[in-house]
C-alpha cells in the first residue's frame, strides 16, 4: 500500500495536536502519560513533536482520556485550516 504524502495543512494540524497534548500533559512525565494511554513514550514523543502528525484515532482517544481532554476540544483546536 502506498501512502499519499501529507499536505502542509495536515502537517500543521499534527503540530497543533502535539502542542495541545504537551500543554495538557503539564508536569506529568511522558512515560506516565504514555503508559496510561497504552502507548510507548517514543510514540508520544513523535506525536508531541509533530513527527507523527496523523496518529490513529484510538491513540488520540486514549491520550485524551488520560489527559482529561474531550475529543470535541481536540477536533476544535486541530481542524484542518488552509496554509498559505
Short mmCIF file of C-alpha atoms in Angstrom, two decimals, residues 3 17 39 43 47 52-63 71:
data_model
loop_
_atom_site.label_atom_id
_atom_site.label_comp_id
_atom_site.label_asym_id
_atom_site.label_seq_id
_atom_site.Cartn_x
_atom_site.Cartn_y
_atom_site.Cartn_z
CA UNK A 3 0.52 6.28 1.34
CA UNK A 17 -2.20 18.38 18.15
CA UNK A 39 1.43 3.51 24.03
CA UNK A 43 5.18 7.22 20.18
CA UNK A 47 3.12 12.86 18.28
CA UNK A 52 3.77 11.55 13.71
CA UNK A 53 1.20 14.10 12.52
CA UNK A 54 -1.62 11.62 11.86
CA UNK A 55 -1.84 9.25 14.83
CA UNK A 56 -4.55 6.60 14.89
CA UNK A 57 -7.95 7.61 16.25
CA UNK A 58 -7.77 5.20 19.18
CA UNK A 59 -4.33 6.53 20.12
CA UNK A 60 -5.70 10.07 20.24
CA UNK A 61 -8.77 8.88 22.16
CA UNK A 62 -6.60 7.09 24.75
CA UNK A 63 -4.40 10.17 25.19
CA UNK A 71 -12.41 14.70 21.61
#
